[in-house]
């Protein structure tokens, strides 16, 4: 393993390392749905810890550095076996949290509109039926994980609700993520204790539907990330 004390390794690492993306809102702006302390810890400690761990895991593998986190996870099955589980966990943690912050906003329109609303009605019957299915999937999921609304590019961008364990990413199962909610207790236990249902139900109030609709449009237009 190369020492990170050499200028070459240090330079290479600095050029390719993942960094914590800033939030588009302040730590107190999602309160009371997400209280300030929870958001601060979740972003500056939990998300940062996944980034630091992933950078450290990839440090001896320069050929796997410098990719977008999305491309890295899509290539997970080709990642060297020695680091595949770590990339799955820490890389998934980086991608899931980055995605989560993007689809939240304190200035939200509360309801989906346009093509996205139409697709939700087509695939779930109604927007409310979609919300019920999403909450039920999140509640039913045992242990830590994430619940997602995804589009399936292999099936004409049909919308689906999936829950995945730990820090698994929808990128590794060939889906494009439109919306996600964190089911780990660190996401909600200060405010909601163990009441995951209350968290899932309150959380809709900070969903940034405009960003979700934009992701849907970009994926259908052929973009691989949004
Ligand atoms: Mn989390």
Coordinates of N, CA and C and ligand atoms in Angstrom, one line a residue:
X1 N 0.8 -1.2 0.0 CA 0.0 0.0 0.0 C 0.9 1.2 0.0
X2 N 0.6 2.2 -0.9 CA 1.4 3.4 -1.0 C 1.2 4.3 0.2
X3 N 2.3 4.9 0.7 CA 2.1 5.8 1.8 C 1.5 7.1 1.3
X4 N 0.5 7.6 2.1 CA -0.1 8.9 1.6 C 0.8 10.1 2.0
X5 N 1.9 9.8 2.6 CA 2.8 10.9 2.9 C 3.6 11.4 1.7
X6 N 3.7 10.6 0.6 CA 4.4 11.1 -0.6 C 3.6 12.2 -1.3
X7 N 4.3 13.2 -1.9 CA 3.6 14.2 -2.6 C 2.7 13.7 -3.7
X8 N 3.2 12.7 -4.4 CA 2.4 12.1 -5.5 C 1.1 11.6 -5.1
X9 N 1.2 10.7 -4.0 CA 0.0 10.1 -3.5 C -1.0 11.2 -2.9
X10 N -0.4 12.1 -2.2 CA -1.2 13.1 -1.6 C -1.9 14.0 -2.7
X11 N -1.1 14.3 -3.8 CA -1.7 15.1 -4.9 C -2.8 14.3 -5.6
X12 N -2.5 13.0 -5.8 CA -3.5 12.2 -6.5 C -4.8 12.1 -5.7
X13 N -4.6 11.9 -4.4 CA -5.8 11.8 -3.6 C -6.6 13.1 -3.5
X14 N -5.9 14.2 -3.4 CA -6.6 15.5 -3.4 C -7.4 15.7 -4.6
X15 N -6.9 15.2 -5.8 CA -7.5 15.5 -7.1 C -8.8 14.6 -7.2
X16 N -8.8 13.5 -6.6 CA -9.9 12.5 -6.9 C -10.8 12.3 -5.8
X17 N -10.5 12.8 -4.6 CA -11.3 12.4 -3.4 C -12.7 12.9 -3.5
X18 N -13.6 12.2 -3.0 CA -15.0 12.7 -2.9 C -15.1 13.7 -1.7
X19 N -15.9 14.7 -1.9 CA -16.1 15.7 -0.9 C -17.5 15.9 -0.5
X20 N -17.8 16.5 0.7 CA -19.1 16.7 1.1 C -19.8 17.8 0.4
X21 N -20.9 17.5 -0.4 CA -21.6 18.6 -1.1 C -22.3 19.5 -0.1
X22 N -22.2 20.9 -0.2 CA -23.0 21.7 0.7 C -24.5 21.5 0.5
X23 N -25.3 21.8 1.5 CA -26.7 21.7 1.4 C -27.2 23.0 0.7
X24 N -28.4 22.9 0.1 CA -29.0 24.1 -0.5 C -29.9 24.9 0.5
X25 N -29.9 24.4 1.8 CA -30.6 25.1 2.8 C -29.8 25.1 4.1
X26 N -30.1 25.8 5.1 CA -29.4 25.9 6.4 C -29.8 24.7 7.3
X27 N -29.0 24.4 8.3 CA -29.3 23.3 9.2 C -30.6 23.4 9.9
X28 N -31.0 24.7 10.1 CA -32.3 24.9 10.8 C -33.5 25.0 9.9
X29 N -33.3 25.0 8.6 CA -34.4 25.3 7.7 C -35.4 24.2 7.5
X30 N -35.1 23.0 7.9 CA -36.1 21.9 7.7 C -36.9 21.6 9.0
X31 N -36.6 22.4 10.0 CA -37.3 22.2 11.3 C -38.7 22.7 11.1
X32 N -39.7 22.0 11.8 CA -39.6 21.0 12.7 C -39.6 19.6 12.1
X33 N -39.7 19.4 10.8 CA -39.7 18.1 10.3 C -38.4 17.3 10.5
X34 N -37.3 18.0 10.2 CA -36.0 17.6 10.7 C -35.4 18.7 11.5
X35 N -35.2 18.3 12.8 CA -34.7 19.4 13.7 C -33.2 19.7 13.4
X36 N -32.8 20.9 13.8 CA -31.5 21.4 13.5 C -30.3 20.4 13.9
X37 N -30.4 19.9 15.1 CA -29.4 19.0 15.6 C -29.2 17.8 14.7
X38 N -30.4 17.2 14.4 CA -30.4 15.9 13.6 C -29.8 16.2 12.2
X39 N -30.2 17.3 11.6 CA -29.7 17.6 10.3 C -28.2 17.9 10.3
X40 N -27.8 18.6 11.3 CA -26.3 18.9 11.4 C -25.5 17.7 11.6
X41 N -25.9 16.8 12.5 CA -25.2 15.5 12.7 C -25.3 14.6 11.5
X42 N -26.4 14.6 10.9 CA -26.6 13.7 9.7 C -25.7 14.1 8.6
X43 N -25.7 15.4 8.3 CA -24.8 15.9 7.2 C -23.4 15.9 7.5
X44 N -23.0 16.6 8.6 CA -21.6 16.9 8.9 C -20.9 15.7 9.5
X45 N -21.6 14.8 10.1 CA -20.9 13.6 10.7 C -21.2 12.3 9.9
X46 N -22.5 11.9 9.8 CA -22.8 10.7 9.1 C -22.4 10.7 7.6
X47 N -22.8 11.7 6.9 CA -22.5 11.7 5.5 C -21.0 11.9 5.3
X48 N -20.4 12.7 6.1 CA -18.9 13.0 6.0 C -18.2 11.7 6.3
X49 N -18.7 10.9 7.2 CA -18.0 9.6 7.6 C -18.0 8.6 6.4
X50 N -19.1 8.6 5.7 CA -19.1 7.7 4.5 C -18.1 8.2 3.5
X51 N -18.0 9.5 3.3 CA -17.1 10.0 2.3 C -15.6 9.7 2.7
X52 N -15.3 9.9 4.0 CA -13.9 9.7 4.4 C -13.6 8.2 4.3
X53 N -14.6 7.3 4.6 CA -14.3 5.9 4.6 C -14.1 5.5 3.1
X54 N -15.0 6.0 2.2 CA -14.9 5.6 0.8 C -13.5 6.1 0.2
X55 N -13.1 7.3 0.5 CA -11.8 7.8 0.0 C -10.7 6.9 0.5
X56 N -10.8 6.5 1.8 CA -9.7 5.7 2.3 C -9.7 4.3 1.7
X57 N -10.9 3.7 1.4 CA -10.9 2.4 0.8 C -10.4 2.5 -0.6
X58 N -10.6 3.5 -1.4 CA -10.2 3.7 -2.7 C -8.7 4.1 -2.9
X59 N -8.1 4.6 -1.8 CA -6.8 5.2 -1.8 C -5.8 4.3 -2.5
X60 N -5.7 3.0 -2.2 CA -4.7 2.2 -2.9 C -5.2 1.8 -4.4
X61 N -6.3 2.2 -4.8 CA -6.8 1.8 -6.1 C -7.0 3.0 -7.1
X62 N -5.9 3.6 -7.6 CA -6.1 4.8 -8.4 C -7.0 4.7 -9.6
X63 N -7.0 3.4 -10.1 CA -7.8 3.2 -11.3 C -9.3 3.3 -11.0
X64 N -9.7 3.2 -9.7 CA -11.1 3.4 -9.4 C -11.4 4.7 -8.8
X65 N -10.5 5.7 -8.9 CA -10.7 7.0 -8.3 C -11.1 7.9 -9.5
X66 N -11.8 9.0 -9.1 CA -12.1 10.0 -10.1 C -13.4 9.8 -10.8
X67 N -14.1 8.7 -10.5 CA -15.4 8.5 -11.2 C -16.5 9.2 -10.4
X68 N -17.6 9.5 -11.1 CA -18.8 10.0 -10.3 C -19.2 8.9 -9.4
X69 N -19.8 9.3 -8.3 CA -20.3 8.2 -7.3 C -21.4 7.3 -8.0
X70 N -22.1 7.9 -8.9 CA -23.1 7.1 -9.7 C -22.5 6.1 -10.5
X71 N -21.4 6.5 -11.3 CA -20.8 5.5 -12.2 C -20.1 4.4 -11.4
X72 N -19.5 4.8 -10.2 CA -18.8 3.9 -9.4 C -19.8 2.8 -8.9
X73 N -21.0 3.2 -8.5 CA -22.0 2.2 -8.0 C -22.6 1.4 -9.1
X74 N -22.7 2.0 -10.3 CA -23.2 1.2 -11.4 C -22.2 0.1 -11.8
X75 N -20.9 0.3 -11.5 CA -19.8 -0.6 -11.9 C -19.5 -1.5 -10.7
X76 N -20.3 -1.5 -9.7 CA -20.0 -2.2 -8.4 C -19.5 -3.7 -8.7
X77 N -20.2 -4.4 -9.6 CA -19.8 -5.8 -9.8 C -18.4 -6.0 -10.4
X78 N -17.9 -4.9 -10.9 CA -16.5 -5.0 -11.5 C -15.4 -4.5 -10.5
X79 N -15.9 -3.9 -9.4 CA -14.9 -3.4 -8.4 C -14.2 -4.6 -7.8
X80 N -12.8 -4.5 -7.6 CA -12.1 -5.6 -7.0 C -12.8 -6.2 -5.8
X81 N -12.8 -7.5 -5.7 CA -13.5 -8.2 -4.7 C -13.1 -7.7 -3.3
X82 N -11.8 -7.4 -3.2 CA -11.2 -7.1 -1.9 C -11.9 -5.8 -1.3
X83 N -12.4 -4.9 -2.1 CA -13.0 -3.7 -1.6 C -14.5 -3.6 -2.0
X84 N -15.0 -4.6 -2.6 CA -16.4 -4.5 -3.1 C -17.4 -4.2 -2.0
X85 N -17.3 -5.0 -0.9 CA -18.3 -4.8 0.2 C -18.2 -3.4 0.8
X86 N -17.0 -2.9 0.9 CA -16.8 -1.5 1.4 C -17.3 -0.5 0.5
X87 N -17.1 -0.7 -0.8 CA -17.6 0.3 -1.8 C -19.1 0.3 -1.8
X88 N -19.6 -0.9 -1.7 CA -21.1 -1.0 -1.6 C -21.7 -0.3 -0.4
X89 N -21.1 -0.4 0.7 CA -21.6 0.2 1.9 C -21.2 1.7 2.0
X90 N -20.0 2.0 1.9 CA -19.6 3.5 2.0 C -20.0 4.3 0.8
X91 N -19.8 3.7 -0.4 CA -20.1 4.3 -1.6 C -21.6 4.5 -1.7
X92 N -22.4 3.5 -1.3 CA -23.8 3.6 -1.2 C -24.2 4.7 -0.3
X93 N -23.5 4.8 0.9 CA -23.8 5.9 1.8 C -23.6 7.2 1.3
X94 N -22.5 7.4 0.5 CA -22.2 8.7 -0.1 C -23.4 9.0 -1.1
X95 N -23.7 8.1 -2.0 CA -24.7 8.3 -3.0 C -26.1 8.5 -2.4
X96 N -26.5 7.7 -1.5 CA -27.8 7.8 -0.9 C -28.0 9.2 -0.2
X97 N -27.0 9.6 0.6 CA -27.2 10.9 1.3 C -27.2 12.1 0.3
X98 N -26.3 12.0 -0.6 CA -26.2 13.1 -1.6 C -27.6 13.2 -2.3
X99 N -28.2 12.1 -2.7 CA -29.5 12.1 -3.4 C -30.6 12.6 -2.4
X100 N -30.5 12.2 -1.2 CA -31.5 12.5 -0.2 C -31.5 14.1 0.0
X101 N -30.4 14.7 0.2 CA -30.3 16.1 0.4 C -30.9 16.9 -0.8
X102 N -30.6 16.3 -2.0 CA -31.1 17.0 -3.2 C -32.6 17.1 -3.3
X103 N -33.3 16.1 -2.8 CA -34.8 16.1 -3.0 C -35.5 16.7 -1.8
X104 N -34.8 17.3 -0.9 CA -35.5 18.0 0.2 C -35.4 19.5 0.0
X105 N -36.4 20.2 0.5 CA -36.4 21.7 0.5 C -37.4 22.2 1.5
X106 N -37.1 23.3 2.1 CA -38.1 24.0 2.9 C -39.1 24.8 2.1
X107 N -38.8 25.0 0.8 CA -39.6 25.9 0.0 C -40.3 25.0 -1.1
X108 N -41.1 24.1 -0.6 CA -41.6 23.1 -1.6 C -43.0 23.3 -2.0
X109 N -43.3 22.8 -3.2 CA -44.7 23.0 -3.8 C -45.7 22.0 -3.2
X110 N -45.3 21.1 -2.4 CA -46.2 20.1 -1.7 C -46.8 19.0 -2.5
X111 N -47.0 19.3 -3.8 CA -47.6 18.3 -4.7 C -46.8 18.1 -6.0
X112 N -46.7 16.9 -6.5 CA -46.1 16.7 -7.8 C -47.0 17.3 -8.9
X113 N -46.4 17.6 -10.0 CA -47.2 18.2 -11.1 C -46.6 17.6 -12.4
X114 N -47.3 18.0 -13.5 CA -46.8 17.7 -14.9 C -46.7 16.2 -15.2
X115 N -45.7 15.8 -15.9 CA -45.5 14.4 -16.4 C -45.3 13.5 -15.2
X116 N -44.7 14.0 -14.2 CA -44.4 13.1 -13.0 C -45.7 12.7 -12.3
X117 N -46.6 13.7 -12.1 CA -47.9 13.5 -11.5 C -48.7 12.5 -12.4
X118 N -48.6 12.7 -13.7 CA -49.3 11.8 -14.6 C -48.8 10.3 -14.5
X119 N -47.5 10.2 -14.4 CA -46.8 8.9 -14.3 C -47.2 8.2 -13.0
X120 N -47.2 9.0 -11.9 CA -47.6 8.5 -10.6 C -49.1 7.9 -10.6
X121 N -49.9 8.7 -11.3 CA -51.3 8.2 -11.4 C -51.4 6.9 -12.3
X122 N -50.6 6.9 -13.4 CA -50.6 5.8 -14.3 C -50.1 4.5 -13.5
X123 N -49.1 4.6 -12.7 CA -48.4 3.4 -12.1 C -48.9 3.1 -10.8
X124 N -49.6 4.0 -10.1 CA -50.1 3.7 -8.7 C -51.6 4.0 -8.5
X125 N -52.2 4.5 -9.5 CA -53.6 4.8 -9.4 C -53.9 6.3 -9.1
X126 N -53.2 6.8 -8.1 CA -53.3 8.2 -7.7 C -52.0 8.6 -6.9
X127 N -51.9 9.9 -6.8 CA -50.7 10.4 -6.0 C -50.8 10.0 -4.5
X128 N -52.0 10.0 -4.0 CA -52.2 9.5 -2.6 C -51.9 8.0 -2.5
X129 N -52.4 7.3 -3.5 CA -52.1 5.8 -3.4 C -50.6 5.6 -3.5
X130 N -49.9 6.4 -4.3 CA -48.4 6.3 -4.3 C -47.8 6.6 -2.9
X131 N -48.3 7.6 -2.3 CA -47.8 8.0 -0.9 C -48.0 6.9 0.1
X132 N -49.2 6.3 0.0 CA -49.5 5.2 0.9 C -48.6 4.0 0.7
X133 N -48.3 3.7 -0.6 CA -47.5 2.6 -0.9 C -46.0 2.8 -0.4
X134 N -45.6 4.1 -0.6 CA -44.2 4.4 -0.2 C -44.1 4.3 1.3
X135 N -45.0 4.9 2.0 CA -45.0 4.8 3.5 C -45.1 3.4 4.0
X136 N -45.9 2.6 3.4 CA -46.1 1.2 3.8 C -44.8 0.4 3.6
X137 N -44.1 0.7 2.4 CA -42.9 0.0 2.1 C -41.8 0.4 3.1
X138 N -41.8 1.7 3.5 CA -40.8 2.1 4.4 C -41.0 1.6 5.8
X139 N -42.3 1.4 6.2 CA -42.6 0.9 7.5 C -42.4 -0.6 7.6
X140 N -42.7 -1.3 6.5 CA -42.5 -2.7 6.5 C -41.1 -3.2 6.5
X141 N -40.2 -2.3 6.0 CA -38.8 -2.7 5.8 C -38.2 -2.9 7.2
X142 N -37.5 -4.0 7.4 CA -37.0 -4.4 8.7 C -35.6 -3.9 8.8
X143 N -35.3 -3.1 9.9 CA -33.9 -2.7 10.1 C -33.6 -1.4 9.3
X144 N -32.3 -1.1 9.2 CA -31.9 0.1 8.6 C -32.0 -0.1 7.1
X145 N -32.1 1.1 6.4 CA -32.1 1.0 4.9 C -32.8 2.3 4.4
X146 N -33.2 2.2 3.2 CA -33.8 3.4 2.5 C -35.0 2.9 1.7
X147 N -36.0 3.8 1.5 CA -37.1 3.5 0.7 C -37.1 4.5 -0.5
X148 N -37.3 4.0 -1.7 CA -37.1 4.8 -2.9 C -38.3 4.8 -3.8
X149 N -38.5 5.9 -4.5 CA -39.3 5.9 -5.8 C -38.3 5.9 -6.9
X150 N -38.5 4.9 -7.8 CA -37.5 4.8 -8.9 C -38.2 4.7 -10.2
X151 N -37.4 5.0 -11.3 CA -37.9 4.7 -12.6 C -37.1 3.6 -13.2
X152 N -37.8 2.7 -13.9 CA -37.1 1.5 -14.5 C -36.8 1.8 -16.0
X153 N -35.6 2.2 -16.4 CA -35.3 2.5 -17.8 C -35.5 1.4 -18.7
X154 N -35.5 0.1 -18.2 CA -35.7 -1.0 -19.1 C -37.2 -1.3 -19.3
X155 N -38.1 -0.6 -18.6 CA -39.5 -0.8 -18.8 C -40.2 0.5 -19.0
X156 N -39.7 1.3 -20.0 CA -40.3 2.6 -20.4 C -40.5 3.5 -19.2
X157 N -39.5 3.5 -18.3 CA -39.5 4.4 -17.1 C -40.7 4.2 -16.2
X158 N -41.2 3.0 -16.1 CA -42.2 2.7 -15.2 C -41.7 3.0 -13.8
X159 N -42.6 3.6 -13.0 CA -42.3 4.0 -11.6 C -42.5 2.8 -10.7
X160 N -41.6 2.6 -9.7 CA -41.7 1.6 -8.7 C -41.3 2.1 -7.4
X161 N -41.8 1.5 -6.3 CA -41.4 1.7 -4.9 C -40.5 0.5 -4.5
X162 N -39.3 0.8 -4.1 CA -38.5 -0.3 -3.5 C -37.8 0.2 -2.2
X163 N -37.6 -0.8 -1.3 CA -36.9 -0.5 -0.1 C -35.6 -1.4 -0.1
X164 N -34.5 -0.9 0.2 CA -33.2 -1.6 0.2 C -32.6 -1.6 1.5
X165 N -31.8 -2.6 1.9 CA -31.2 -2.7 3.2 C -29.9 -1.8 3.3
X166 N -29.6 -1.5 4.5 CA -28.3 -0.8 4.8 C -28.1 0.4 3.9
X167 N -27.0 0.5 3.2 CA -26.7 1.6 2.3 C -26.7 1.2 0.9
X168 N -27.5 0.2 0.5 CA -27.5 -0.3 -0.9 C -28.2 0.8 -1.7
X169 N -27.7 0.9 -3.0 CA -28.1 1.9 -3.9 C -29.0 1.4 -5.0
X170 N -30.0 2.1 -5.5 CA -30.8 1.7 -6.6 C -29.9 1.7 -7.9
X171 N -28.8 2.4 -7.9 CA -27.9 2.4 -9.1 C -27.4 1.0 -9.4
X172 N -27.2 0.2 -8.3 CA -26.7 -1.1 -8.5 C -27.8 -2.2 -8.9
X173 N -29.0 -1.8 -9.0 CA -30.1 -2.7 -9.5 C -30.7 -2.1 -10.7
X174 N -30.0 -1.2 -11.4 CA -30.4 -0.7 -12.7 C -31.6 0.2 -12.7
X175 N -31.8 0.9 -11.6 CA -32.9 1.8 -11.5 C -32.4 3.2 -11.4
X176 N -33.3 4.2 -11.7 CA -32.9 5.6 -11.5 C -33.8 6.2 -10.4
X177 N -33.1 6.7 -9.4 CA -33.8 7.2 -8.2 C -34.4 8.6 -8.4
X178 N -35.7 8.7 -8.0 CA -36.4 9.9 -8.1 C -36.6 10.6 -6.8
X179 N -36.8 9.7 -5.8 CA -37.1 10.2 -4.4 C -36.6 9.2 -3.4
X180 N -36.2 9.6 -2.3 CA -35.8 8.6 -1.3 C -36.0 9.2 0.1
X181 N -36.2 8.3 1.1 CA -36.3 8.6 2.5 C -35.4 7.7 3.3
X182 N -34.6 8.3 4.2 CA -33.7 7.5 5.0 C -34.4 6.8 6.2
X183 N -34.3 5.5 6.3 CA -35.0 4.7 7.3 C -34.1 4.4 8.5
X184 N -32.8 4.8 8.4 CA -31.9 4.6 9.6 C -32.4 5.5 10.8
X185 N -32.3 4.9 12.0 CA -32.8 5.7 13.1 C -32.1 7.0 13.3
X186 N -30.8 7.1 12.9 CA -30.1 8.4 13.1 C -30.8 9.5 12.3
X187 N -31.7 9.2 11.3 CA -32.4 10.2 10.5 C -33.5 10.8 11.3
X188 N -34.0 10.1 12.3 CA -35.3 10.6 12.9 C -35.4 10.4 14.4
X189 N -34.5 9.7 15.0 CA -34.8 9.3 16.4 C -34.8 10.4 17.4
X190 N -34.1 11.5 17.2 CA -34.1 12.6 18.2 C -35.5 13.2 18.3
X191 N -36.2 13.3 17.1 CA -37.5 14.0 17.0 C -38.6 13.0 17.2
X192 N -38.5 11.8 16.6 CA -39.6 10.9 16.5 C -39.4 9.6 17.3
X193 N -38.3 9.6 18.0 CA -37.9 8.3 18.8 C -38.0 7.1 17.8
X194 N -38.7 6.1 18.2 CA -38.7 4.9 17.3 C -39.9 4.9 16.4
X195 N -40.6 6.1 16.3 CA -41.9 6.1 15.5 C -41.6 6.4 14.0
X196 N -41.1 5.4 13.3 CA -40.8 5.5 11.9 C -42.0 6.0 11.1
X197 N -43.2 5.5 11.4 CA -44.4 5.9 10.7 C -44.6 7.4 10.7
X198 N -44.4 8.0 11.9 CA -44.6 9.4 12.1 C -43.6 10.2 11.2
X199 N -42.3 9.7 11.2 CA -41.3 10.3 10.4 C -41.7 10.3 8.9
X200 N -42.0 9.1 8.4 CA -42.4 8.9 7.0 C -43.6 9.8 6.6
X201 N -44.5 9.9 7.5 CA -45.7 10.7 7.2 C -45.4 12.2 7.2
X202 N -44.6 12.7 8.2 CA -44.3 14.1 8.3 C -43.4 14.5 7.1
X203 N -42.5 13.6 6.7 CA -41.4 13.9 5.7 C -41.9 14.5 4.4
X204 N -43.2 14.1 4.0 CA -43.7 14.6 2.7 C -43.7 16.2 2.7
X205 N -43.7 16.8 3.8 CA -43.8 18.3 3.9 C -42.5 18.9 3.4
X206 N -41.4 18.2 3.3 CA -40.2 18.8 2.9 C -39.7 18.2 1.6
X207 N -40.5 17.4 0.9 CA -40.1 16.9 -0.4 C -40.2 18.0 -1.4
X208 N -39.1 18.1 -2.2 CA -38.9 19.1 -3.2 C -39.4 18.5 -4.5
X209 N -40.7 18.6 -4.8 CA -41.3 17.9 -6.0 C -40.8 18.5 -7.3
X210 N -40.4 19.7 -7.3 CA -39.8 20.3 -8.5 C -38.5 19.6 -8.9
X211 N -37.7 19.3 -7.9 CA -36.4 18.6 -8.2 C -36.7 17.2 -8.6
X212 N -37.7 16.6 -8.0 CA -38.0 15.2 -8.3 C -38.5 15.1 -9.8
X213 N -39.4 16.1 -10.2 CA -39.9 16.1 -11.5 C -38.8 16.4 -12.5
X214 N -37.8 17.2 -12.1 CA -36.7 17.5 -13.0 C -35.8 16.3 -13.2
X215 N -35.7 15.5 -12.2 CA -34.9 14.2 -12.3 C -35.6 13.3 -13.3
X216 N -36.9 13.2 -13.1 CA -37.7 12.3 -14.0 C -37.5 12.8 -15.5
X217 N -37.6 14.1 -15.7 CA -37.4 14.6 -17.1 C -36.0 14.3 -17.6
X218 N -35.0 14.5 -16.8 CA -33.6 14.3 -17.2 C -33.3 12.9 -17.6
X219 N -33.8 12.0 -16.7 CA -33.6 10.5 -17.0 C -34.3 10.1 -18.3
X220 N -35.5 10.6 -18.5 CA -36.2 10.2 -19.7 C -35.5 10.9 -21.0
X221 N -34.8 12.0 -20.8 CA -34.1 12.6 -21.9 C -32.7 12.0 -22.1
X222 N -32.4 10.9 -21.3 CA -31.2 10.2 -21.6 C -30.0 10.5 -20.7
X223 N -30.2 11.5 -19.7 CA -29.1 11.7 -18.8 C -29.0 10.5 -17.8
X224 N -27.7 10.3 -17.4 CA -27.5 9.1 -16.6 C -27.4 9.5 -15.1
X225 N -27.4 10.8 -14.8 CA -27.5 11.3 -13.4 C -28.2 12.6 -13.4
X226 N -28.7 13.0 -12.2 CA -29.4 14.2 -12.1 C -29.1 14.9 -10.8
Ligands
LIG1 MN1 -28.5 8.6 7.0

